Amino acid sequence: AQTVTQSQPEMSVQEAETVTLSCTYDTSENNYYLFWYKQPPSRQMILVIRQEAYKQQNATENRFSVNFQKAAKSFSLKISDSQLGDTAMYFCAFMKPGAGGTSYGKLTFGQGTILTVHP
Amino acid sequence: GAGVSQSPSNKVTEKGKDVELRCDPISGHTALYWYRQSLGQGLEFLIYFQGNSAPDKSGLPSDRFSAERTGGSVSTLTIQRTQQEDSAVYLCASSSDPGSYNEQFFGPGTRLTVL
C-alpha cells in the first residue's frame, strides 16, 4: 500500500514571498501520478498541479512549481509571489495508474498542510 | 452547473439515525469516488463507481455504510445507525477517465455532524 506524508501541519508566509510545502511518499511502483490539491475554507478541492513519475522535468503552473525527486520519493510544492487567495489547506496525493486491479484511480492523500498568507 | 454538486451541504443528526448523502457528478463522467475527511483519519477513500457498479468498496469502514449509483449518474451514500465517529466531511469526486492523468473534480462536500 502507498502512504503519503506531509510533515508540516501548518505554514505561514508573507504576501509576495515564496513558500515550499513538503511531501514524501512510499511506494514500490515505478510509474505513478502525484498531485497537489488546494482546499480553501469553502471545502472545494481544487487541483493545483500534477506530475507523472516517468517525466523527469518538474511540472510548473504559473506561480506553482514542484520539485520531484523520484529516488528520494519527495514531491514538494513551491508557491512563488504568494497571494492572500493562496490561503488554504494543501494536500499531496498519490495515484497508481490504471482503471482496474487494485488502483481504480483512487487517490491516497497526505494529512494536509494549512497555509496562511499574511498581508 | 458544470461542476460536481453534493447535498445537503450540512447535516446534523442524532446518534442511531440513518442519513443519505447525495452526489451529482459532472455529466458524462463514468467514474465516481467517495472520500471522507475527518480530524482523526485525514482524507480517506471510501468507494469507487464505474458506471453503476462498484468494483472497489474497500474503504467503507463498516457494514453500516453503503452506496449506490443509478443511471450512471447520481450516487447516494447511506450511513445507517450513525455513530459520533461518523462525523466528518464526505467528499464526492468524478472523473472522465479513471486511473489516468485526468483530473478528479471534487464537490464541495457534505459536513455530517452526529450528536
Short mmCIF file of C-alpha atoms in Angstrom, two decimals:
data_model
loop_
_atom_site.label_atom_id
_atom_site.label_comp_id
_atom_site.label_asym_id
_atom_site.label_seq_id
_atom_site.Cartn_x
_atom_site.Cartn_y
_atom_site.Cartn_z
CA ALA A 1 0.00 0.00 0.00
CA GLN A 2 1.09 3.52 -0.67
CA THR A 3 1.49 6.14 2.02
CA VAL A 4 1.85 9.90 1.72
CA THR A 5 3.37 12.05 4.44
CA GLN A 6 3.16 15.80 4.85
CA SER A 7 5.32 16.71 7.81
CA GLN A 8 4.27 20.34 8.12
CA PRO A 9 0.83 20.67 9.73
CA GLU A 10 0.91 24.45 9.37
CA MET A 11 2.93 27.02 7.43
CA SER A 12 2.73 30.76 7.08
CA VAL A 13 4.22 33.22 4.60
CA GLN A 14 4.11 36.92 3.88
CA GLU A 15 2.31 38.11 0.80
CA ALA A 16 4.59 38.21 -2.29
CA GLU A 17 7.12 35.83 -0.75
CA THR A 18 7.90 32.22 -1.61
CA VAL A 19 6.97 29.16 0.40
CA THR A 20 7.68 25.45 -0.04
CA LEU A 21 5.42 22.68 1.19
CA SER A 22 6.92 19.24 1.72
CA CYS A 23 5.57 15.83 0.75
CA THR A 24 7.14 12.40 0.81
CA TYR A 25 5.59 9.12 -0.22
CA ASP A 26 6.28 5.45 -0.08
CA THR A 27 5.55 3.08 -2.95
CA SER A 28 7.02 0.10 -4.74
CA GLU A 29 5.53 1.24 -8.05
CA ASN A 30 7.73 2.62 -10.79
CA ASN A 31 5.06 4.57 -12.59
CA TYR A 32 2.50 6.71 -10.82
CA TYR A 33 0.99 10.15 -10.66
CA LEU A 34 1.38 12.80 -7.99
CA PHE A 35 -0.93 15.71 -7.33
CA TRP A 36 -1.24 18.79 -5.17
CA TYR A 37 -4.77 19.82 -4.30
CA LYS A 38 -5.84 23.03 -2.58
CA GLN A 39 -8.82 23.16 -0.22
CA PRO A 40 -9.91 26.69 0.75
CA PRO A 41 -12.44 27.30 3.55
CA SER A 42 -15.23 26.66 1.03
CA ARG A 43 -14.14 22.97 1.17
CA GLN A 44 -13.94 22.77 -2.65
CA MET A 45 -10.85 20.72 -3.56
CA ILE A 46 -9.04 22.30 -6.50
CA LEU A 47 -6.22 20.72 -8.47
CA VAL A 48 -3.11 22.88 -8.28
CA ILE A 49 -0.52 20.85 -10.17
CA ARG A 50 0.27 17.26 -11.21
CA GLN A 51 3.32 15.24 -12.12
CA GLU A 52 3.84 11.96 -13.93
CA ALA A 53 6.57 9.90 -12.32
CA TYR A 54 8.24 8.91 -15.57
CA LYS A 55 8.73 12.56 -16.52
CA GLN A 56 11.92 13.93 -15.06
CA GLN A 57 11.05 17.53 -15.80
CA ASN A 58 9.38 19.25 -12.89
CA ALA A 59 5.83 20.47 -13.55
CA THR A 60 5.03 24.18 -13.37
CA GLU A 61 1.73 26.06 -13.43
CA ASN A 62 2.19 29.81 -13.29
CA ARG A 63 3.28 30.62 -9.70
CA PHE A 64 3.23 26.96 -8.68
CA SER A 65 6.04 24.51 -9.31
CA VAL A 66 7.16 21.20 -7.91
CA ASN A 67 10.49 19.68 -7.01
CA PHE A 68 10.06 16.00 -7.86
CA GLN A 69 12.85 13.75 -6.59
CA LYS A 70 11.87 10.23 -7.59
CA ALA A 71 14.75 8.42 -5.92
CA ALA A 72 14.09 10.24 -2.67
CA LYS A 73 10.32 9.83 -3.10
CA SER A 74 9.83 13.52 -2.49
CA PHE A 75 7.35 15.88 -4.14
CA SER A 76 7.44 19.41 -2.74
CA LEU A 77 5.31 22.33 -3.87
CA LYS A 78 6.78 25.81 -4.29
CA ILE A 79 4.45 28.78 -4.35
CA SER A 80 6.07 31.97 -5.64
CA ASP A 81 4.73 35.50 -5.16
CA SER A 82 2.24 34.26 -2.55
CA GLN A 83 -1.20 35.85 -2.63
CA LEU A 84 -3.89 36.14 0.03
CA GLY A 85 -6.06 33.81 -2.05
CA ASP A 86 -3.48 31.06 -1.63
CA THR A 87 -4.57 30.68 1.99
CA ALA A 88 -5.93 27.14 2.18
CA MET A 89 -5.16 23.59 3.19
CA TYR A 90 -2.90 21.84 0.68
CA PHE A 91 -2.98 18.11 0.12
CA CYS A 92 -0.38 15.99 -1.60
CA ALA A 93 -1.87 12.91 -3.27
CA PHE A 94 -0.65 9.73 -4.96
CA MET A 95 -2.37 7.72 -7.68
CA LYS A 96 -1.37 4.38 -9.10
CA PRO A 97 -2.30 4.43 -12.79
CA GLY A 98 -4.84 2.11 -14.29
CA ALA A 99 -8.57 1.72 -14.10
CA GLY A 100 -8.53 -1.79 -12.72
CA GLY A 101 -6.62 -4.11 -10.47
CA THR A 102 -6.01 -2.53 -7.11
CA SER A 103 -5.95 1.04 -8.35
CA TYR A 104 -9.19 2.21 -9.92
CA GLY A 105 -7.71 5.67 -9.94
CA LYS A 106 -8.30 6.31 -6.27
CA LEU A 107 -6.21 8.98 -4.60
CA THR A 108 -4.15 8.44 -1.46
CA PHE A 109 -3.77 11.71 0.41
CA GLY A 110 -1.33 13.12 2.92
CA GLN A 111 -2.57 14.70 6.13
CA GLY A 112 -2.52 18.18 4.66
CA THR A 113 -0.69 21.44 5.38
CA ILE A 114 -2.59 24.56 6.39
CA LEU A 115 -1.01 27.53 4.62
CA THR A 116 -1.75 31.06 5.79
CA VAL A 117 -0.66 34.03 3.69
CA HIS A 118 -0.30 37.22 5.74
CA PRO A 119 -0.68 40.71 4.22
CA GLY B 1 -23.87 23.74 -13.45
CA ALA B 2 -20.73 22.19 -14.83
CA GLY B 3 -19.25 21.05 -11.54
CA VAL B 4 -19.84 18.24 -9.07
CA SER B 5 -22.65 19.04 -6.66
CA GLN B 6 -23.45 17.50 -3.30
CA SER B 7 -26.42 17.76 -0.99
CA PRO B 8 -27.07 18.59 1.71
CA SER B 9 -24.23 20.96 2.41
CA ASN B 10 -24.53 20.30 6.12
CA LYS B 11 -26.38 17.61 8.01
CA VAL B 12 -26.87 17.33 11.75
CA THR B 13 -28.36 14.10 13.02
CA GLU B 14 -28.80 12.19 16.23
CA LYS B 15 -26.86 9.08 17.04
CA GLY B 16 -28.65 5.99 15.74
CA LYS B 17 -30.45 7.71 12.87
CA ASP B 18 -29.89 6.90 9.19
CA VAL B 19 -28.62 9.55 6.76
CA GLU B 20 -28.37 9.81 2.98
CA LEU B 21 -25.81 11.94 1.21
CA ARG B 22 -26.19 12.75 -2.46
CA CYS B 23 -23.65 13.38 -5.21
CA ASP B 24 -24.30 14.67 -8.73
CA PRO B 25 -21.17 14.16 -10.83
CA ILE B 26 -20.17 16.08 -13.91
CA SER B 27 -22.30 14.95 -16.84
CA GLY B 28 -20.61 12.20 -18.82
CA HIS B 29 -18.11 11.26 -16.11
CA THR B 30 -18.23 7.50 -15.74
CA ALA B 31 -16.03 7.30 -12.64
CA LEU B 32 -17.28 8.46 -9.26
CA TYR B 33 -15.45 8.37 -5.93
CA TRP B 34 -16.47 8.97 -2.33
CA TYR B 35 -13.91 10.16 0.19
CA ARG B 36 -14.21 11.02 3.87
CA GLN B 37 -12.33 13.84 5.57
CA SER B 38 -12.14 13.62 9.34
CA LEU B 39 -9.88 15.10 12.01
CA GLY B 40 -8.50 11.80 13.14
CA GLN B 41 -8.14 9.97 9.83
CA GLY B 42 -7.41 12.71 7.33
CA LEU B 43 -8.77 12.26 3.82
CA GLU B 44 -9.55 8.64 3.02
CA PHE B 45 -11.06 6.76 0.10
CA LEU B 46 -14.40 5.05 0.66
CA ILE B 47 -15.79 3.63 -2.59
CA TYR B 48 -15.38 3.82 -6.35
CA PHE B 49 -18.07 3.50 -9.02
CA GLN B 50 -17.54 2.79 -12.68
CA GLY B 51 -20.93 3.36 -14.22
CA ASN B 52 -23.44 1.80 -11.84
CA SER B 53 -21.14 -0.87 -10.46
CA ALA B 54 -18.75 -0.53 -7.54
CA PRO B 55 -15.61 -2.60 -8.19
CA ASP B 56 -13.84 -1.14 -5.18
CA LYS B 57 -15.65 -0.83 -1.85
CA SER B 58 -12.51 -1.43 0.17
CA GLY B 59 -12.65 1.89 2.02
CA LEU B 60 -16.10 1.54 3.53
CA PRO B 61 -15.42 1.45 7.29
CA SER B 62 -18.27 -0.83 8.32
CA ASP B 63 -21.40 -2.56 7.05
CA ARG B 64 -23.38 0.45 8.22
CA PHE B 65 -22.06 2.24 5.15
CA SER B 66 -23.46 1.57 1.70
CA ALA B 67 -23.66 3.40 -1.59
CA GLU B 68 -25.39 3.11 -4.89
CA ARG B 69 -25.31 4.83 -8.21
CA THR B 70 -28.17 4.92 -10.68
CA GLY B 71 -28.26 5.73 -14.37
CA GLY B 72 -24.52 6.12 -14.36
CA SER B 73 -25.05 9.48 -12.75
CA VAL B 74 -26.31 10.34 -9.26
CA SER B 75 -24.85 8.49 -6.29
CA THR B 76 -26.17 8.17 -2.77
CA LEU B 77 -24.04 7.29 0.26
CA THR B 78 -26.14 5.88 3.11
CA ILE B 79 -24.99 5.59 6.68
CA GLN B 80 -27.23 3.52 8.93
CA ARG B 81 -27.41 3.82 12.71
CA THR B 82 -25.00 6.75 12.72
CA GLN B 83 -22.31 6.97 15.39
CA GLN B 84 -20.40 10.00 16.62
CA GLU B 85 -17.26 8.77 14.89
CA ASP B 86 -19.09 9.11 11.57
CA SER B 87 -18.91 12.90 11.96
CA ALA B 88 -16.81 14.13 9.04
CA VAL B 89 -16.93 15.88 5.69
CA TYR B 90 -17.93 13.50 2.92
CA LEU B 91 -16.49 14.44 -0.45
CA CYS B 92 -17.51 13.16 -3.85
CA ALA B 93 -15.35 13.34 -6.96
CA SER B 94 -15.84 12.36 -10.59
CA SER B 95 -13.53 11.70 -13.49
CA SER B 96 -13.91 11.07 -17.20
CA ASP B 97 -11.05 8.57 -17.33
CA PRO B 98 -10.32 6.71 -14.09
CA GLY B 99 -6.76 5.86 -13.28
CA SER B 100 -5.42 8.30 -15.82
CA TYR B 101 -3.63 11.57 -15.53
CA ASN B 102 -7.02 13.23 -15.88
CA GLU B 103 -8.18 15.38 -13.03
CA GLN B 104 -10.67 14.21 -10.45
CA PHE B 105 -13.18 17.00 -9.91
CA PHE B 106 -14.46 17.35 -6.38
CA GLY B 107 -17.75 18.56 -5.00
CA PRO B 108 -17.99 20.94 -2.02
CA GLY B 109 -18.72 18.09 0.36
CA THR B 110 -21.36 17.36 2.97
CA ARG B 111 -20.45 18.11 6.57
CA LEU B 112 -22.08 15.46 8.76
CA THR B 113 -22.39 16.03 12.48
CA VAL B 114 -23.67 13.21 14.66
CA LEU B 115 -24.80 14.37 18.10
#
